[in-house]
Amino acid sequence: MSSPFSAGKLVIANWKMHGSVTQVRAALSVLSQDSACNQSHIMIALPTPYLLLANEWQQQQAGWQIAAQDVSSFAEDGAFTGEVSARMLADVGCRAVLVGHSERRQYFAEGQQVLSKKLKALAQHHLLPIFCVGESFAQREAGLAWQTVEQQLDEVMPLLKELPQVVVAYEPVWAIGTGKVASLADVEEMHTQLQKKLLHSLPACATMRVLYGGSVKADNAEAILALPQVDGVLVGGASLDLGQFKKICQASEKR
Ligand code: PGA
């Protein structure tokens, strides 16, 4: 039987709160014309107002897939001013949604309750959650890196159990946007533990991936993606630089 971890590497661009209509149009045009980027294992998580532009490209048969950066925890559409439902994201062609990103945990106080509701809403609309976990620098220094990550996973494990496909992104908080990357040995160790944990907790899940995120750039992507325990990368800052992002996509192709 093949391993649930043998599905190939994913590359997800997380634009965060950056971009403009002009910039998004130009980027999508470049991605669609580049053979390494115009692939179904490449996803682009744009800010919500630009998702429809990506959907228009999709209808012209772009090869990459659309992701969203967030979703409402309210499962049904209704009087929730400012919120965007899972149904709406599916309606504009999203395939996946980031959940539990450390910036959401930190600036919007998202924890177990709200993250569980978001996972439930996504499952109802067959959207793939990219569930993010990661320890702070203080937690790593205190020897609590694994404990922190394991707890973040345990909090939502009952929801992950319901999914046919699970993607977890390990993003050490101290490596996000800082230029500091976890050492290959640390990535290998954490990913090995995460894979073991997922295999043990989700024996029925057909496809699993553990991605790495945190200052992934053109010059370190190849080494990170070469690790057998790394099933892809979540790229923030470097995804806004198309030259770098193309190189990261190329590195994923070699795997
Ligand atoms: P970064 O962000 O690549 O800029 O460190 C990664 C992320 O937050 O997903």
Short mmCIF file of C-alpha atoms and ligand atoms in Angstrom, two decimals:
data_model
loop_
_atom_site.label_atom_id
_atom_site.label_comp_id
_atom_site.label_asym_id
_atom_site.label_seq_id
_atom_site.Cartn_x
_atom_site.Cartn_y
_atom_site.Cartn_z
CA MET A 1 0.00 0.00 0.00
CA SER A 2 1.41 3.44 -0.86
CA SER A 3 1.96 5.93 1.95
CA PRO A 4 -0.62 8.72 2.40
CA PHE A 5 2.40 11.05 2.20
CA SER A 6 3.25 10.17 -1.40
CA ALA A 7 0.93 12.63 -3.14
CA GLY A 8 3.61 15.06 -4.38
CA LYS A 9 4.71 18.50 -3.21
CA LEU A 10 2.49 21.56 -2.93
CA VAL A 11 3.60 25.17 -3.25
CA ILE A 12 1.25 27.78 -1.78
CA ALA A 13 1.76 31.50 -2.25
CA ASN A 14 0.37 33.52 0.66
CA TRP A 15 0.12 37.14 -0.43
CA LYS A 16 -1.23 38.23 2.99
CA MET A 17 -2.60 41.82 2.90
CA HIS A 18 -0.64 42.89 -0.18
CA GLY A 19 -1.42 43.60 -3.82
CA SER A 20 -3.54 45.64 -6.20
CA VAL A 21 -5.68 44.84 -9.24
CA THR A 22 -2.75 45.72 -11.50
CA GLN A 23 -0.28 43.64 -9.52
CA VAL A 24 -2.59 40.62 -9.27
CA ARG A 25 -3.39 40.70 -13.01
CA ALA A 26 0.29 40.87 -13.88
CA ALA A 27 1.17 38.05 -11.48
CA LEU A 28 -1.58 35.73 -12.69
CA SER A 29 -0.54 36.31 -16.27
CA VAL A 30 3.08 35.43 -15.46
CA LEU A 31 2.06 32.33 -13.46
CA SER A 32 -0.21 31.12 -16.25
CA GLN A 33 2.51 31.42 -18.86
CA ASP A 34 5.24 29.75 -16.86
CA SER A 35 5.36 25.98 -17.25
CA ALA A 36 6.67 25.41 -13.70
CA CYS A 37 3.96 27.61 -12.13
CA ASN A 38 0.97 26.71 -14.28
CA GLN A 39 0.48 23.43 -12.45
CA SER A 40 -2.20 22.02 -10.20
CA HIS A 41 0.24 21.64 -7.28
CA ILE A 42 0.76 25.42 -7.25
CA MET A 43 -1.80 27.43 -5.26
CA ILE A 44 -2.15 31.15 -4.80
CA ALA A 45 -3.83 32.59 -1.69
CA LEU A 46 -4.84 36.13 -2.65
CA PRO A 47 -6.62 38.74 -0.53
CA THR A 48 -10.39 38.24 -0.83
CA PRO A 49 -11.16 41.17 -3.20
CA TYR A 50 -8.85 39.65 -5.82
CA LEU A 51 -10.16 36.08 -5.75
CA LEU A 52 -12.62 36.81 -8.53
CA LEU A 53 -9.79 37.94 -10.82
CA ALA A 54 -8.14 34.57 -10.22
CA ASN A 55 -11.45 32.85 -10.90
CA GLU A 56 -11.64 34.59 -14.30
CA TRP A 57 -8.19 33.19 -15.15
CA GLN A 58 -9.27 29.77 -13.96
CA GLN A 59 -12.12 29.81 -16.40
CA GLN A 60 -9.57 30.27 -19.16
CA GLN A 61 -8.06 27.01 -17.92
CA ALA A 62 -5.18 28.22 -15.79
CA GLY A 63 -3.35 25.24 -14.35
CA TRP A 64 -2.69 26.62 -10.85
CA GLN A 65 -5.33 26.59 -8.11
CA ILE A 66 -6.94 29.32 -6.02
CA ALA A 67 -6.73 29.46 -2.23
CA ALA A 68 -8.16 31.93 0.30
CA GLN A 69 -6.42 33.29 3.38
CA ASP A 70 -9.39 33.10 5.73
CA VAL A 71 -13.04 32.11 6.03
CA SER A 72 -15.90 33.01 8.33
CA SER A 73 -16.51 30.71 11.28
CA PHE A 74 -20.25 31.08 10.56
CA ALA A 75 -21.16 28.09 8.45
CA GLU A 76 -24.32 29.49 6.92
CA ASP A 77 -24.72 32.77 5.00
CA GLY A 78 -26.59 35.41 6.97
CA ALA A 79 -26.47 38.76 8.74
CA PHE A 80 -22.76 38.72 9.62
CA THR A 81 -21.45 42.04 8.31
CA GLY A 82 -18.00 41.83 6.82
CA GLU A 83 -17.76 38.04 6.82
CA VAL A 84 -17.04 35.78 3.83
CA SER A 85 -18.52 32.30 3.96
CA ALA A 86 -17.04 28.99 2.83
CA ARG A 87 -19.82 28.77 0.27
CA MET A 88 -18.74 32.09 -1.26
CA LEU A 89 -15.13 30.98 -1.44
CA ALA A 90 -16.15 27.77 -3.20
CA ASP A 91 -18.37 29.85 -5.49
CA VAL A 92 -15.38 31.91 -6.71
CA GLY A 93 -13.38 28.79 -7.43
CA CYS A 94 -11.27 28.39 -4.28
CA ARG A 95 -9.88 24.94 -3.70
CA ALA A 96 -8.18 25.53 -0.33
CA VAL A 97 -8.19 27.93 2.63
CA LEU A 98 -5.55 28.77 5.25
CA VAL A 99 -6.75 28.08 8.81
CA GLY A 100 -4.89 28.77 12.05
CA HIS A 101 -2.15 30.93 10.55
CA SER A 102 -0.09 32.41 13.38
CA GLU A 103 -1.06 35.94 12.30
CA ARG A 104 -4.74 35.03 12.79
CA ARG A 105 -3.94 33.41 16.12
CA GLN A 106 -1.90 36.44 17.24
CA TYR A 107 -3.82 39.47 15.91
CA PHE A 108 -7.36 38.07 15.90
CA ALA A 109 -7.11 35.83 18.96
CA GLU A 110 -8.26 32.79 17.01
CA GLY A 111 -8.14 29.62 19.08
CA GLN A 112 -9.62 26.16 19.29
CA GLN A 113 -13.28 27.18 19.19
CA VAL A 114 -13.20 29.46 16.18
CA LEU A 115 -10.70 27.31 14.27
CA SER A 116 -12.89 24.25 14.77
CA LYS A 117 -15.90 26.13 13.40
CA LYS A 118 -13.88 27.24 10.37
CA LEU A 119 -12.78 23.66 9.68
CA LYS A 120 -16.37 22.51 9.93
CA ALA A 121 -17.57 25.23 7.52
CA LEU A 122 -14.86 24.31 5.00
CA ALA A 123 -15.70 20.61 5.19
CA GLN A 124 -19.34 21.37 4.40
CA HIS A 125 -18.25 22.97 1.14
CA HIS A 126 -15.51 20.46 0.29
CA LEU A 127 -12.76 23.06 0.65
CA LEU A 128 -9.32 21.85 1.67
CA PRO A 129 -8.02 23.46 4.87
CA ILE A 130 -4.32 24.22 5.12
CA PHE A 131 -4.06 23.98 8.90
CA CYS A 132 -1.11 25.98 10.25
CA VAL A 133 0.79 25.15 13.44
CA GLY A 134 4.01 26.47 14.93
CA GLU A 135 5.80 27.46 18.09
CA SER A 136 7.07 30.88 19.17
CA PHE A 137 10.76 31.51 19.78
CA ALA A 138 10.22 31.47 23.55
CA GLN A 139 8.44 28.12 23.32
CA ARG A 140 11.30 26.66 21.26
CA GLU A 141 13.89 28.03 23.69
CA ALA A 142 11.97 26.46 26.57
CA GLY A 143 12.03 23.07 24.82
CA LEU A 144 8.28 23.26 24.19
CA ALA A 145 8.26 23.29 20.37
CA TRP A 146 6.75 19.84 19.88
CA GLN A 147 4.38 20.16 22.81
CA THR A 148 3.00 23.41 21.38
CA VAL A 149 2.53 22.04 17.89
CA GLU A 150 1.01 18.80 19.16
CA GLN A 151 -1.50 20.70 21.27
CA GLN A 152 -2.52 22.90 18.32
CA LEU A 153 -3.17 19.73 16.32
CA ASP A 154 -4.93 17.88 19.13
CA GLU A 155 -7.34 20.79 19.53
CA VAL A 156 -8.75 20.16 16.05
CA MET A 157 -8.05 16.46 15.58
CA PRO A 158 -11.75 15.47 15.78
CA LEU A 159 -12.39 17.76 12.79
CA LEU A 160 -9.35 16.53 10.84
CA LYS A 161 -10.63 12.98 11.35
CA GLU A 162 -13.60 13.81 9.13
CA LEU A 163 -11.49 14.88 6.16
CA PRO A 164 -10.46 12.73 3.19
CA GLN A 165 -7.33 14.83 2.73
CA VAL A 166 -5.28 16.61 5.40
CA VAL A 167 -2.70 19.35 4.89
CA VAL A 168 -0.79 20.71 7.89
CA ALA A 169 1.69 23.58 7.50
CA TYR A 170 4.46 23.73 10.08
CA GLU A 171 5.40 27.38 10.41
CA PRO A 172 7.65 28.27 13.34
CA VAL A 173 6.39 31.73 14.32
CA TRP A 174 9.93 33.08 14.75
CA ALA A 175 10.72 32.18 11.12
CA ILE A 176 7.72 33.97 9.56
CA GLY A 177 8.74 37.14 7.74
CA THR A 178 11.99 37.35 9.68
CA GLY A 179 14.47 35.87 7.21
CA LYS A 180 15.32 33.25 9.87
CA VAL A 181 14.71 29.75 8.58
CA ALA A 182 14.53 26.67 10.77
CA SER A 183 17.59 24.47 10.20
CA LEU A 184 17.06 21.52 7.89
CA ALA A 185 17.64 19.23 10.88
CA ASP A 186 14.92 21.00 12.88
CA VAL A 187 12.49 20.84 9.94
CA GLU A 188 13.26 17.16 9.46
CA GLU A 189 12.73 16.41 13.14
CA MET A 190 9.45 18.33 13.45
CA HIS A 191 8.05 16.95 10.20
CA THR A 192 8.93 13.39 11.16
CA GLN A 193 7.03 13.84 14.43
CA LEU A 194 4.09 15.45 12.64
CA GLN A 195 3.88 12.67 10.06
CA LYS A 196 4.02 10.04 12.80
CA LYS A 197 1.31 11.81 14.77
CA LEU A 198 -0.99 12.19 11.74
CA LEU A 199 -0.54 8.57 10.70
CA HIS A 200 -1.35 7.43 14.21
CA SER A 201 -4.33 9.77 14.73
CA LEU A 202 -5.84 9.59 11.25
CA PRO A 203 -5.44 5.98 10.11
CA ALA A 204 -8.26 6.28 7.56
CA CYS A 205 -7.01 9.44 5.84
CA ALA A 206 -6.02 8.74 2.22
CA THR A 207 -3.79 11.76 1.51
CA MET A 208 -1.72 13.77 3.96
CA ARG A 209 0.84 16.48 3.54
CA VAL A 210 3.05 18.36 5.96
CA LEU A 211 4.25 21.65 4.48
CA TYR A 212 6.99 23.93 5.78
CA GLY A 213 6.58 27.71 5.96
CA GLY A 214 8.73 30.52 7.35
CA SER A 215 11.11 32.59 5.20
CA VAL A 216 11.11 30.15 2.28
CA LYS A 217 12.99 31.90 -0.55
CA ALA A 218 14.38 31.07 -3.96
CA ASP A 219 17.76 30.23 -2.47
CA ASN A 220 16.60 27.79 0.24
CA ALA A 221 13.51 26.20 -1.37
CA GLU A 222 15.41 23.48 -3.17
CA ALA A 223 17.09 22.17 -0.01
CA ILE A 224 13.84 22.34 1.99
CA LEU A 225 11.78 20.65 -0.74
CA ALA A 226 14.45 17.95 -1.09
CA LEU A 227 13.70 16.69 2.43
CA PRO A 228 11.53 13.59 2.07
CA GLN A 229 9.48 14.64 5.12
CA VAL A 230 8.53 17.97 3.49
CA ASP A 231 5.46 17.68 1.27
CA GLY A 232 5.50 21.28 0.11
CA VAL A 233 6.03 24.89 1.16
CA LEU A 234 3.90 27.85 2.23
CA VAL A 235 5.55 31.00 0.92
CA GLY A 236 4.78 34.50 2.19
CA GLY A 237 7.13 37.37 1.30
CA ALA A 238 8.93 35.60 -1.55
CA SER A 239 5.64 34.87 -3.32
CA LEU A 240 5.24 38.60 -4.04
CA ASP A 241 8.50 38.54 -5.97
CA LEU A 242 7.61 36.64 -9.12
CA GLY A 243 11.20 35.89 -10.06
CA GLN A 244 11.72 34.18 -6.70
CA PHE A 245 8.37 32.47 -6.76
CA LYS A 246 9.05 30.96 -10.20
CA LYS A 247 12.31 29.52 -8.88
CA ILE A 248 10.47 27.98 -5.92
CA CYS A 249 7.94 26.41 -8.31
CA GLN A 250 10.82 25.07 -10.38
CA ALA A 251 12.38 23.56 -7.26
CA SER A 252 9.11 21.75 -6.52
CA GLU A 253 9.07 20.32 -10.04
CA LYS A 254 12.38 18.56 -9.51
CA ARG A 255 10.85 16.58 -6.67
P1 PGA B 1 7.12 34.27 5.04
O1 PGA B 1 5.63 33.94 5.49
O2 PGA B 1 7.47 33.37 3.89
O3 PGA B 1 7.11 35.72 4.65
O4 PGA B 1 8.01 34.00 6.22
C1 PGA B 1 5.17 32.62 5.51
C2 PGA B 1 3.74 32.57 5.98
O5 PGA B 1 3.38 33.35 6.87
O6 PGA B 1 2.95 31.78 5.50
#
